[in-house]
XYZ file of C-alpha atoms in Angstrom:
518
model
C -6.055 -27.496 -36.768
C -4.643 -24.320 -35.039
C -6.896 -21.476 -34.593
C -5.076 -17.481 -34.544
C -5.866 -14.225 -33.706
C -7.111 -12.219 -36.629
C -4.731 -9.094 -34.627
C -1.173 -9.184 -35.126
C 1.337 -10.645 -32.415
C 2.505 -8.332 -30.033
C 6.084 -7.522 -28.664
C 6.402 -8.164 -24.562
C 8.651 -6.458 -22.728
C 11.051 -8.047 -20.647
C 9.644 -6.306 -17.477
C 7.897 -6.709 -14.348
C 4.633 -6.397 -13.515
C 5.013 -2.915 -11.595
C 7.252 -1.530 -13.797
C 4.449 -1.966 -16.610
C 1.808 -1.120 -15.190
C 3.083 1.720 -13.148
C 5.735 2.239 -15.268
C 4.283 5.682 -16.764
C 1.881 6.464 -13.841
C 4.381 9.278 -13.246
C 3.278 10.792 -16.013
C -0.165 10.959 -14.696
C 0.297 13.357 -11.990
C -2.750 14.209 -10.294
C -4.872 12.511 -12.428
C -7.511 10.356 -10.389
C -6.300 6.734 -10.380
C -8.668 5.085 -8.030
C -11.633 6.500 -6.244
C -14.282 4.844 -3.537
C -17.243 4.231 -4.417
C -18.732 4.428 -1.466
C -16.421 7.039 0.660
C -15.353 8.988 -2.557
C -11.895 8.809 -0.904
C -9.270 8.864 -4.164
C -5.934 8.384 -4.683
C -4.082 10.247 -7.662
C -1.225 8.629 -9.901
C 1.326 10.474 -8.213
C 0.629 9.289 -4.833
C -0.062 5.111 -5.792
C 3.586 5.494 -7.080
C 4.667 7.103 -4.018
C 2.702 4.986 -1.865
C 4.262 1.806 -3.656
C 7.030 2.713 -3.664
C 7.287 3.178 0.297
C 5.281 0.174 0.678
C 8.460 -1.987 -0.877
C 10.743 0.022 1.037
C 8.800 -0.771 4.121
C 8.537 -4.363 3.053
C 12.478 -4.875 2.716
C 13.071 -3.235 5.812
C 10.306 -5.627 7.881
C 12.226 -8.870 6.200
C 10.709 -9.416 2.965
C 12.859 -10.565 0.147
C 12.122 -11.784 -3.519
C 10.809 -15.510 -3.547
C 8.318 -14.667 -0.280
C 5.096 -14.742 -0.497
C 3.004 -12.110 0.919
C -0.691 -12.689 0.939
C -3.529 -9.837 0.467
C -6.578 -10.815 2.030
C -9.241 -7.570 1.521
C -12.628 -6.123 -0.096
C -11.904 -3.603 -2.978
C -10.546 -0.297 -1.704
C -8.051 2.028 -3.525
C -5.399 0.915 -0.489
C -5.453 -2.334 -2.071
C -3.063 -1.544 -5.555
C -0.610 0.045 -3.003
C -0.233 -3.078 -1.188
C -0.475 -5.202 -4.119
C 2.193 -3.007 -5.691
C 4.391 -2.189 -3.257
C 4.664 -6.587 -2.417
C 5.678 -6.322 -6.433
C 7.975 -3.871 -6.179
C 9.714 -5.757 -3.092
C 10.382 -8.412 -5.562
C 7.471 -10.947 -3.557
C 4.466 -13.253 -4.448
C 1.283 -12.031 -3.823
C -1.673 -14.355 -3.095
C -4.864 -13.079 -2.674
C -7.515 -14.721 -0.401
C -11.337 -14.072 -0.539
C -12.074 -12.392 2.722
C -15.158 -14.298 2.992
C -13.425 -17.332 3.608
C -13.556 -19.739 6.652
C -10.856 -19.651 8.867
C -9.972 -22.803 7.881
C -10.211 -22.061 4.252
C -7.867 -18.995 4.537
C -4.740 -21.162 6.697
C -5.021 -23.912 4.227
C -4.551 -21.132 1.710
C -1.870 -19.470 4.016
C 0.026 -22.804 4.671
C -0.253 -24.194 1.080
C 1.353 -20.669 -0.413
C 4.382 -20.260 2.512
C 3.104 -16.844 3.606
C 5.314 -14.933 5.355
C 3.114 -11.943 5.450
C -0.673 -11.328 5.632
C -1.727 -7.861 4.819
C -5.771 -7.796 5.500
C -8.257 -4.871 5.373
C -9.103 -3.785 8.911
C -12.945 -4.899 8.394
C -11.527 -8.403 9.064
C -8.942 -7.668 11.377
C -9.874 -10.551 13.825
C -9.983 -13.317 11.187
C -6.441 -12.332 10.433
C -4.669 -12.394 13.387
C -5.939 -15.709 14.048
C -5.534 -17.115 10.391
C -2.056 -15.923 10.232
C -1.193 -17.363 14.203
C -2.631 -20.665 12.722
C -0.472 -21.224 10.182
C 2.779 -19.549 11.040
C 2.659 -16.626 9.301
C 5.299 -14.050 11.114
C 3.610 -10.654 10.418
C -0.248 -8.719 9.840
C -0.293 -5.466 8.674
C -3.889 -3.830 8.197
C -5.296 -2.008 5.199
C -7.429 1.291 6.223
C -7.568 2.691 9.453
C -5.690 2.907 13.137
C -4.141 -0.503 14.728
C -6.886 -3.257 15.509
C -6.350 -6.279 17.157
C -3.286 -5.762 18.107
C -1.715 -5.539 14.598
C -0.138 -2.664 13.101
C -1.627 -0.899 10.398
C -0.085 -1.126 6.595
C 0.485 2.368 6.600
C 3.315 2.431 8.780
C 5.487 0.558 6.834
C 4.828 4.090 4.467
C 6.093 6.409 7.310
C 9.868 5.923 6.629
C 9.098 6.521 2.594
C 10.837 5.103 -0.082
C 13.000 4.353 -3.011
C 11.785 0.744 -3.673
C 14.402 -1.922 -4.031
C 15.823 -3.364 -6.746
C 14.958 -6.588 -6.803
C 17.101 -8.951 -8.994
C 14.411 -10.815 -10.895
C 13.727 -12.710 -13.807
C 10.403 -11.594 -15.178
C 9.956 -15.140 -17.249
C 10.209 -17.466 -14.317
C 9.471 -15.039 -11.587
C 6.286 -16.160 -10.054
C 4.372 -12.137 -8.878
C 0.724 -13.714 -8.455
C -0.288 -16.952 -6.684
C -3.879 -17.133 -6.697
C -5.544 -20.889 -5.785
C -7.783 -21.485 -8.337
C -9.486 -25.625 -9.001
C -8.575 -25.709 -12.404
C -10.125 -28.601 -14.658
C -9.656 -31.244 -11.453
C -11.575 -29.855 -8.736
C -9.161 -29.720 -6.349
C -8.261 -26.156 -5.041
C -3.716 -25.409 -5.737
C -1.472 -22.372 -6.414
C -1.713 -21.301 -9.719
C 1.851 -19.749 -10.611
C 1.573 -16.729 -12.813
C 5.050 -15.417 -13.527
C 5.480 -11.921 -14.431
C 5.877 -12.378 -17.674
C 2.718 -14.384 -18.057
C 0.504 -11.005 -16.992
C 2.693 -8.642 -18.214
C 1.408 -10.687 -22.101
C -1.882 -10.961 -20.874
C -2.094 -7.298 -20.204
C -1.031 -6.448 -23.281
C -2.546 -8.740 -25.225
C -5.971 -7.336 -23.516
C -4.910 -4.194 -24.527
C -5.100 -4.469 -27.819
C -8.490 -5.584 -27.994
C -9.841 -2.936 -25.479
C -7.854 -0.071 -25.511
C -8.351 1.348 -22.577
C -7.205 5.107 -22.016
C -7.358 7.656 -19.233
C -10.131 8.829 -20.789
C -12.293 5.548 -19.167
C -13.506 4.994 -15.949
C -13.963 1.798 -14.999
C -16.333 0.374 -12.305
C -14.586 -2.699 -10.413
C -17.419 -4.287 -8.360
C -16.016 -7.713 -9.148
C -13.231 -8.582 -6.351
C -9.427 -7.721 -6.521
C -8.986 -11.346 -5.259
C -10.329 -12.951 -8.471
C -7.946 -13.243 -11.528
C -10.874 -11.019 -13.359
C -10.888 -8.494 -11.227
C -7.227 -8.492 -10.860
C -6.152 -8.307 -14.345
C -9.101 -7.541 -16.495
C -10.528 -4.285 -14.558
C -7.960 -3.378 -11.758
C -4.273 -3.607 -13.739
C -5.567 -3.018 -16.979
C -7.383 0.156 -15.997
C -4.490 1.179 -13.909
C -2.127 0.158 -17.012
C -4.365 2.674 -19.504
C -4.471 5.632 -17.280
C -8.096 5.378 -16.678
C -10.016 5.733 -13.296
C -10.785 3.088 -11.060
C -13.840 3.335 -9.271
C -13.895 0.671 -6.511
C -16.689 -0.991 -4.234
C -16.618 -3.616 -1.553
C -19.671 -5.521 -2.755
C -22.397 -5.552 -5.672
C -25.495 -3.935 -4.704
C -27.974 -2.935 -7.023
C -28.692 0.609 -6.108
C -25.812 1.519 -4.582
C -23.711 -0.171 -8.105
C -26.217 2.041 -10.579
C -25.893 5.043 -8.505
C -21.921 5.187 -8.728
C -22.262 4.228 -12.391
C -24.111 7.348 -12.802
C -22.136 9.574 -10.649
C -18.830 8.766 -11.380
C -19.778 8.923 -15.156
C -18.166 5.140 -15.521
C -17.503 4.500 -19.517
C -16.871 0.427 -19.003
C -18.122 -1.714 -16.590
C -17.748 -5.331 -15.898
C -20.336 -7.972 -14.871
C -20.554 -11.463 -13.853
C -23.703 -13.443 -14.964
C -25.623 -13.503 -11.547
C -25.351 -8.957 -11.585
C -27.406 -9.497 -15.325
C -30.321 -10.751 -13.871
C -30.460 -8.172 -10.611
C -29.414 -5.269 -12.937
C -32.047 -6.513 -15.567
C -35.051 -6.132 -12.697
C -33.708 -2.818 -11.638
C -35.685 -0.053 -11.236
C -33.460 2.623 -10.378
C -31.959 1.984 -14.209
C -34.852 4.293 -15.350
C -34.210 7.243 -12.941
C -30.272 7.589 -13.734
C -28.435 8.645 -16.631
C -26.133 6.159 -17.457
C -25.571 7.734 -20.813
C -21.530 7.416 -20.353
C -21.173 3.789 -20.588
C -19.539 2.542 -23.860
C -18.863 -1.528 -23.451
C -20.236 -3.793 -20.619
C -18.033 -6.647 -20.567
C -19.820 -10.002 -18.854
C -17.432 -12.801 -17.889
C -16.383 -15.550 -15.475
C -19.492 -18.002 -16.496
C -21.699 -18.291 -19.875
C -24.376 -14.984 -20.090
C -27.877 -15.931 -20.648
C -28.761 -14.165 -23.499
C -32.705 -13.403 -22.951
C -32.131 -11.460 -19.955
C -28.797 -9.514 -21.691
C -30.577 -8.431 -24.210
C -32.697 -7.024 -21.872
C -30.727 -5.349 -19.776
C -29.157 -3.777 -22.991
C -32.325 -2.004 -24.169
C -32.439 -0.738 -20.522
C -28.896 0.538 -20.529
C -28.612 2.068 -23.924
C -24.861 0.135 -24.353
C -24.193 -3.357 -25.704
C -23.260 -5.972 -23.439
C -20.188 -8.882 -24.591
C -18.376 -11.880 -23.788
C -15.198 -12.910 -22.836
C -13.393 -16.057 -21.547
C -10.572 -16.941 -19.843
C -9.442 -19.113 -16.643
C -7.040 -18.167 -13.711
C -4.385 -20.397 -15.476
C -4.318 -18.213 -18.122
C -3.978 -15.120 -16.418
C -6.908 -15.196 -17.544
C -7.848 -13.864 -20.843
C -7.836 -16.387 -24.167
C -10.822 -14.375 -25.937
C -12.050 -11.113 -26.626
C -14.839 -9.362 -28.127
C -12.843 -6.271 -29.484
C -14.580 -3.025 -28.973
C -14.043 -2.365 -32.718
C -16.487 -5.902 -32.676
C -19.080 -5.169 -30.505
C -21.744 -4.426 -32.373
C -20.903 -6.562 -34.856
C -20.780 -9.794 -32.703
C -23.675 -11.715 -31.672
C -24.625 -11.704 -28.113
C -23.074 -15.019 -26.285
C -20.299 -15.427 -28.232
C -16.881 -14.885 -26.792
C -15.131 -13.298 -29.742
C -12.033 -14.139 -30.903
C -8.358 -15.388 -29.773
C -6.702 -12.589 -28.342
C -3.025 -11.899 -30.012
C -0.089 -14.288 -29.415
C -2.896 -16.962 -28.526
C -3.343 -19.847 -30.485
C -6.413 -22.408 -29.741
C -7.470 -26.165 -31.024
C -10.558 -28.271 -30.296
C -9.917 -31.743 -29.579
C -11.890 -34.293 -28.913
C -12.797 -34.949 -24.877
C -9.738 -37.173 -23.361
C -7.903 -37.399 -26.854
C -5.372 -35.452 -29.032
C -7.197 -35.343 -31.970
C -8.535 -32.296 -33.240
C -12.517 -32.312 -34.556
C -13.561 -31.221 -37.840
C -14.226 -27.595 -38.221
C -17.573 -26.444 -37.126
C -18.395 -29.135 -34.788
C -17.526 -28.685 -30.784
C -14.712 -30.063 -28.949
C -12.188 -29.066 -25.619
C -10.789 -26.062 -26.023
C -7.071 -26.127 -25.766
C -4.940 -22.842 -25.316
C -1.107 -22.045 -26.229
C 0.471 -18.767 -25.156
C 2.227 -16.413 -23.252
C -0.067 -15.967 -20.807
C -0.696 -19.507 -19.987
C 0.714 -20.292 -16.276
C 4.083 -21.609 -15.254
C 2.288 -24.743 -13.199
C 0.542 -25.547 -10.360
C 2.668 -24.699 -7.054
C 4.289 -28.387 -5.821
C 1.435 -30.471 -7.874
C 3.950 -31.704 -11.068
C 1.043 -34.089 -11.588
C -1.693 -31.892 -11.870
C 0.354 -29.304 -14.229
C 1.274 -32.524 -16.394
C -2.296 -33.208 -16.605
C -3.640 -29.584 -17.400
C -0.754 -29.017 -19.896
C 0.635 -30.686 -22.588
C 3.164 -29.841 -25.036
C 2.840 -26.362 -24.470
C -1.619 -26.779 -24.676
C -3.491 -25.328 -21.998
C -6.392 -27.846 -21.475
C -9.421 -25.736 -20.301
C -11.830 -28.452 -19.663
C -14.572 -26.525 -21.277
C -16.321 -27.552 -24.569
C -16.436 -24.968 -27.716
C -17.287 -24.326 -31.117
C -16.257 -22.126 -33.643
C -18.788 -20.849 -36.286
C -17.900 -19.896 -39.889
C -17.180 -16.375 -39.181
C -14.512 -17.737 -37.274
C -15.614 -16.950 -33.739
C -15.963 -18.580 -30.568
C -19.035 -20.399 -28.513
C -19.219 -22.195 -25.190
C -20.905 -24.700 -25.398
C -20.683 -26.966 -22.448
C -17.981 -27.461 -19.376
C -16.450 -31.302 -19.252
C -14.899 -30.397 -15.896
C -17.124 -30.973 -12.360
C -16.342 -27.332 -11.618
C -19.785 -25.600 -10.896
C -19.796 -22.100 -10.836
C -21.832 -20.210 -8.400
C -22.005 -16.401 -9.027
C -18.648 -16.664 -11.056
C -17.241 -18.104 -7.948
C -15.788 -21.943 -8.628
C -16.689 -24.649 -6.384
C -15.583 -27.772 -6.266
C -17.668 -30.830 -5.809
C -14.505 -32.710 -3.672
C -14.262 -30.411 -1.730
C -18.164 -30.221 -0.576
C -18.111 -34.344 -0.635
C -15.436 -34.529 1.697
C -16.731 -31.942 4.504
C -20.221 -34.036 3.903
C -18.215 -37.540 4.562
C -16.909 -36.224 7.642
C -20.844 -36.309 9.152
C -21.286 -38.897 11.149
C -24.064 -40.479 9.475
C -23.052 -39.669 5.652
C -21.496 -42.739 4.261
C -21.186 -41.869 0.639
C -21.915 -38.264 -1.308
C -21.908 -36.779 -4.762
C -22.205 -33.020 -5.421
C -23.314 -31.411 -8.572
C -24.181 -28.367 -10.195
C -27.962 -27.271 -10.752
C -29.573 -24.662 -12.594
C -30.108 -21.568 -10.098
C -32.001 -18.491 -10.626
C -29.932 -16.574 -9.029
C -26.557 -17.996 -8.843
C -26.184 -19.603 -12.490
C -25.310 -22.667 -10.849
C -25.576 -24.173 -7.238
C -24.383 -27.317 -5.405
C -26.787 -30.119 -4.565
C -25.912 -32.789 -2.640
C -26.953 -36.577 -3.426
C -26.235 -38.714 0.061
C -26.029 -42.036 1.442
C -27.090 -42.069 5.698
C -26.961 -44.833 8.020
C -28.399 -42.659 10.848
C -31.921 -39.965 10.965
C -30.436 -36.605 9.713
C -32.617 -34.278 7.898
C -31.628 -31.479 4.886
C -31.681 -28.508 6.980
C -28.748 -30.412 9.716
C -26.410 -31.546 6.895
C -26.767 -28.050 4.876
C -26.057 -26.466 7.851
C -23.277 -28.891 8.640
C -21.682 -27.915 5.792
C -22.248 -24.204 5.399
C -20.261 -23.882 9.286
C -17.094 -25.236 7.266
C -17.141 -23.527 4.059
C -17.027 -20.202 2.647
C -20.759 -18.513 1.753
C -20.769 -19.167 -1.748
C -19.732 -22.862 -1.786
C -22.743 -23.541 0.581
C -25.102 -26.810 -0.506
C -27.960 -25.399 -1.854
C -30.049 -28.603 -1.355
C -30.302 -32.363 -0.465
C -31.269 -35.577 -1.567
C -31.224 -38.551 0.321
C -30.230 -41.446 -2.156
C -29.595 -45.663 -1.775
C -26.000 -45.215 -3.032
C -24.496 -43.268 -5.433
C -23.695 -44.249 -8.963
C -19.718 -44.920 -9.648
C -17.925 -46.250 -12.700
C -15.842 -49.768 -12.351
C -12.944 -47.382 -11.381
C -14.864 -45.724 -8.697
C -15.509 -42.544 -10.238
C -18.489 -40.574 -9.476
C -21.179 -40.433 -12.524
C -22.123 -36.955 -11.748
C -24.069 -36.566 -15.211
C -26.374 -39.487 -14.428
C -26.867 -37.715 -10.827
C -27.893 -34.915 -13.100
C -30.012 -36.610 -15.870
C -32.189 -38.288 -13.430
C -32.868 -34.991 -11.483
């Protein structure tokens, strides 16, 4: 059985990603495209055209030629759609890399993509001149501000101006984004979005939230993440609206630019629910000009969104999607919002088709009961960058496999229900259990570990750590072990010692009896 989108397939131009989304930013003129939350600093329409524009220029003239790969590696700022542009408009790849990364984390990411070029915001200058001398990366530019470190700032490659060149690309196999994403495996790889793939996905978003310059749009949740990227940043940018940016989610400081920017759509991750629902400073602003909250990136909890709806005045709704999919699958439209119950994540988006199948089979369950979703459209990625395996195992014949367990009621729309995959996500934020087991196995007196995911008050999820010692080590030594060698958010939130851990015949990890005898 093949699900549909109740909305009518859209065309897709055979375009770029730059020429959509900027495509008519001319028109704009002096109309405010992204402002600073925090500095006020903006940047009209007119100028992130120019600005792009002479960021390609100075990217072909400093080497960079379509198939590259340039990576972005920086906090939210307005600086950061010129660089992301301007790398478009050169005809590159763009992968973007968490800033809070380890410095091992970041030149695996480096290495694993072929960067040629980092471009970093100034605020981690250090990090990246090291990263990039690590893993043979030939250039660092720096976002925001005078020279640092001994690396020239971004804004030089502007000085000499533009026109952009005129790349020779195909926007169907092109690849423009490369984020590194863990998929349904739990092992971190390139995910290849072509142009094509977000230039549909844009669209297709579009038609469900019809975004206009009329919106402003707070984008607390990072540039780096496929959300952030396509949902609020390009989408916003691709409607004319205003894009009110901040480095990081802090409660007062978030409310306070909601209010004083006037921001008509705002986006939220589960873990920013909670904080905003215990708020205070929600009853001395007027956040009257908010229209939709959109929550995504991990399942809502719907007690505390329904109160933090009675707080705000504004309905809050679902959506889902994955990084492989560029990432949106499902929508609440706003036409739907009040008529949708809270939790659900709406409906297919256009162009997207969806079945449920049965976990580790291709047959499809009967209608009402849940099964793994499985996704077919435009937007779903070209592959994994040099894993054939892994994309053979994510898709196929065309299906998307998401890994995640849904339902569909009898108005036809769309429920989470569970995850199959060992993902656990932590603030939005995916972490892989391999990856925390293997930096455990490397202790000197860990001979066997299993991670899983754990209910967390603040977090949604967070890793605990089952292990096997042959030596005296206590929790806070091996928590701390680990935290020196990952990023913050993938940090072991706790530890249990354990005679061995449970495996099938085949060796796999049983990480749900781990969890059922918790």
């Amino acid at each position: 059985m093949i699900y549909r989108s109740p909305l009518p397939d859209i065309e897709i131009p055979d375009v770029t990603l730059t020429e959509l989304v900027l495509g008519t930013a001319r028109e704009s003129g002096d109309k405010i495209a992204l402002v600073d939350g925090t500095t006020g600093d903006s940047l009209t329409y007119a100028e992130l055209v120019e600005a792009a524009e002479a960021g390609a220029a100075g990217l072909h003239r400093a080497g960079v030629r379509p198939g590259d790969v340039v990576a972005l590696m920086s906090h939210n700022q307005p600086a950061y759609a010129i660089a992301l542009h301007a790398v478009i408009a050169a005809g590159a790849t763009v992968t973007p890399i968490n800033p809070v990364l380890t410095h091992r984390e970041v030149t695996g990411q480096l290495t694993a993509a072929g960067a040629k070029v980092l471009i970093a915001a100034n605020t981690v200058a250090d990090k990246a001149v090291e990263v990039a001398a690590a893993a043979g990366v030939t250039r660092v530019f720096l976002l925001g501000g005078d020279d640092v470190s001994g690396a020239p700032s971004f804004e030089t490659l502007l000085a000499e101006g533009g026109p952009a060149p005129d790349p020779d690309l195909d926007p169907a196999t092109a690849v423009a984004v490369l984020p590194f994403s863990s998929g349904t495996t739990g092992t971190s790889k390139g995910v290849r979005l072509t142009h094509r793939n977000l230039v549909a996905n844009l669209l297709q978003t579009r038609a469900g939230w019809p975004i206009g310059p009329d919106d402003v749009q707070a984008a607390v949740l990072p540039f780096f993440h496929i959300y952030g990227f396509t949902i609020i940043l390009n989408s916003g940018l691709l409607g004319g609206a205003t894009v009110v940016t901040l480095p990081r989610f802090e409660v007062g400081g978030y409310l306070a630019a909601l209010a004083r920017y006037r921001v008509t759509r705002a986006y939220f991750a589960p873990p920013m629910l909670l904080a905003l629902a215990r708020a205070p400073e929600i009853d001395e602003l007027d956040l009257s000009s908010l229209r939709y909250v959109l929550c995504g990136a991990a399942p809502m909890d719907v007690e505390v969104t329904e109160r933090l709806e009675k707080r705000l005045g504004c309905l809050i709704r679902q959506g889902y999607g994955m990084t492989e999919a560029s990432p949106g699958t499902h929508q609440v439209f706003d036409a739907e919002f009040p008529a949708t119950p809270t939790g659900s994540v709406g409906r297919l988006s256009p162009n997207t088709e969806a079945r449920l199948v049965r976990p580790g089979t291709d047959t499809d369950v009967p209608p009402g009961e849940p099964g793994e979703l499985l996704i077919r459209g435009p937007q779903v990625m070209a592959g994994y960058l040099g894993n054939p395996r892994a994309t053979a195992e994510t898709i196929t014949d065309g299906w998307l496999h998401t890994g995640d367990m849904v339902r569909v009621d009898d108005d036809g729309l769309f429920w989470v229900v569970d995850r199959i995959k060992e993902l656990i996500k932590y603030k939005g934020y995916q972490v892989a259990p391999a990856e925390l087991e293997s930096v455990l196995l490397t202790h000197p007196a860990v001979t066997d570990a299993a991670v899983v995911g754990v209910p967390h008050a603040e977090g949604g999820e967070a890793p605990r750590a089952y292990v096997v010692t042959t030596g005296p080590v206590d929790e806070g030594e091996l928590m701390m072990f680990v935290a020196e060698r990952v990023a913050p958010y993938k940090k072991v939130r706790e530890v249990r010692f354990v005679d061995e851990i449970p495996k099938s015949p085949t060796g796999k990890i049983l990480r749900r009896v781990l969890r059922d005898g918790a």
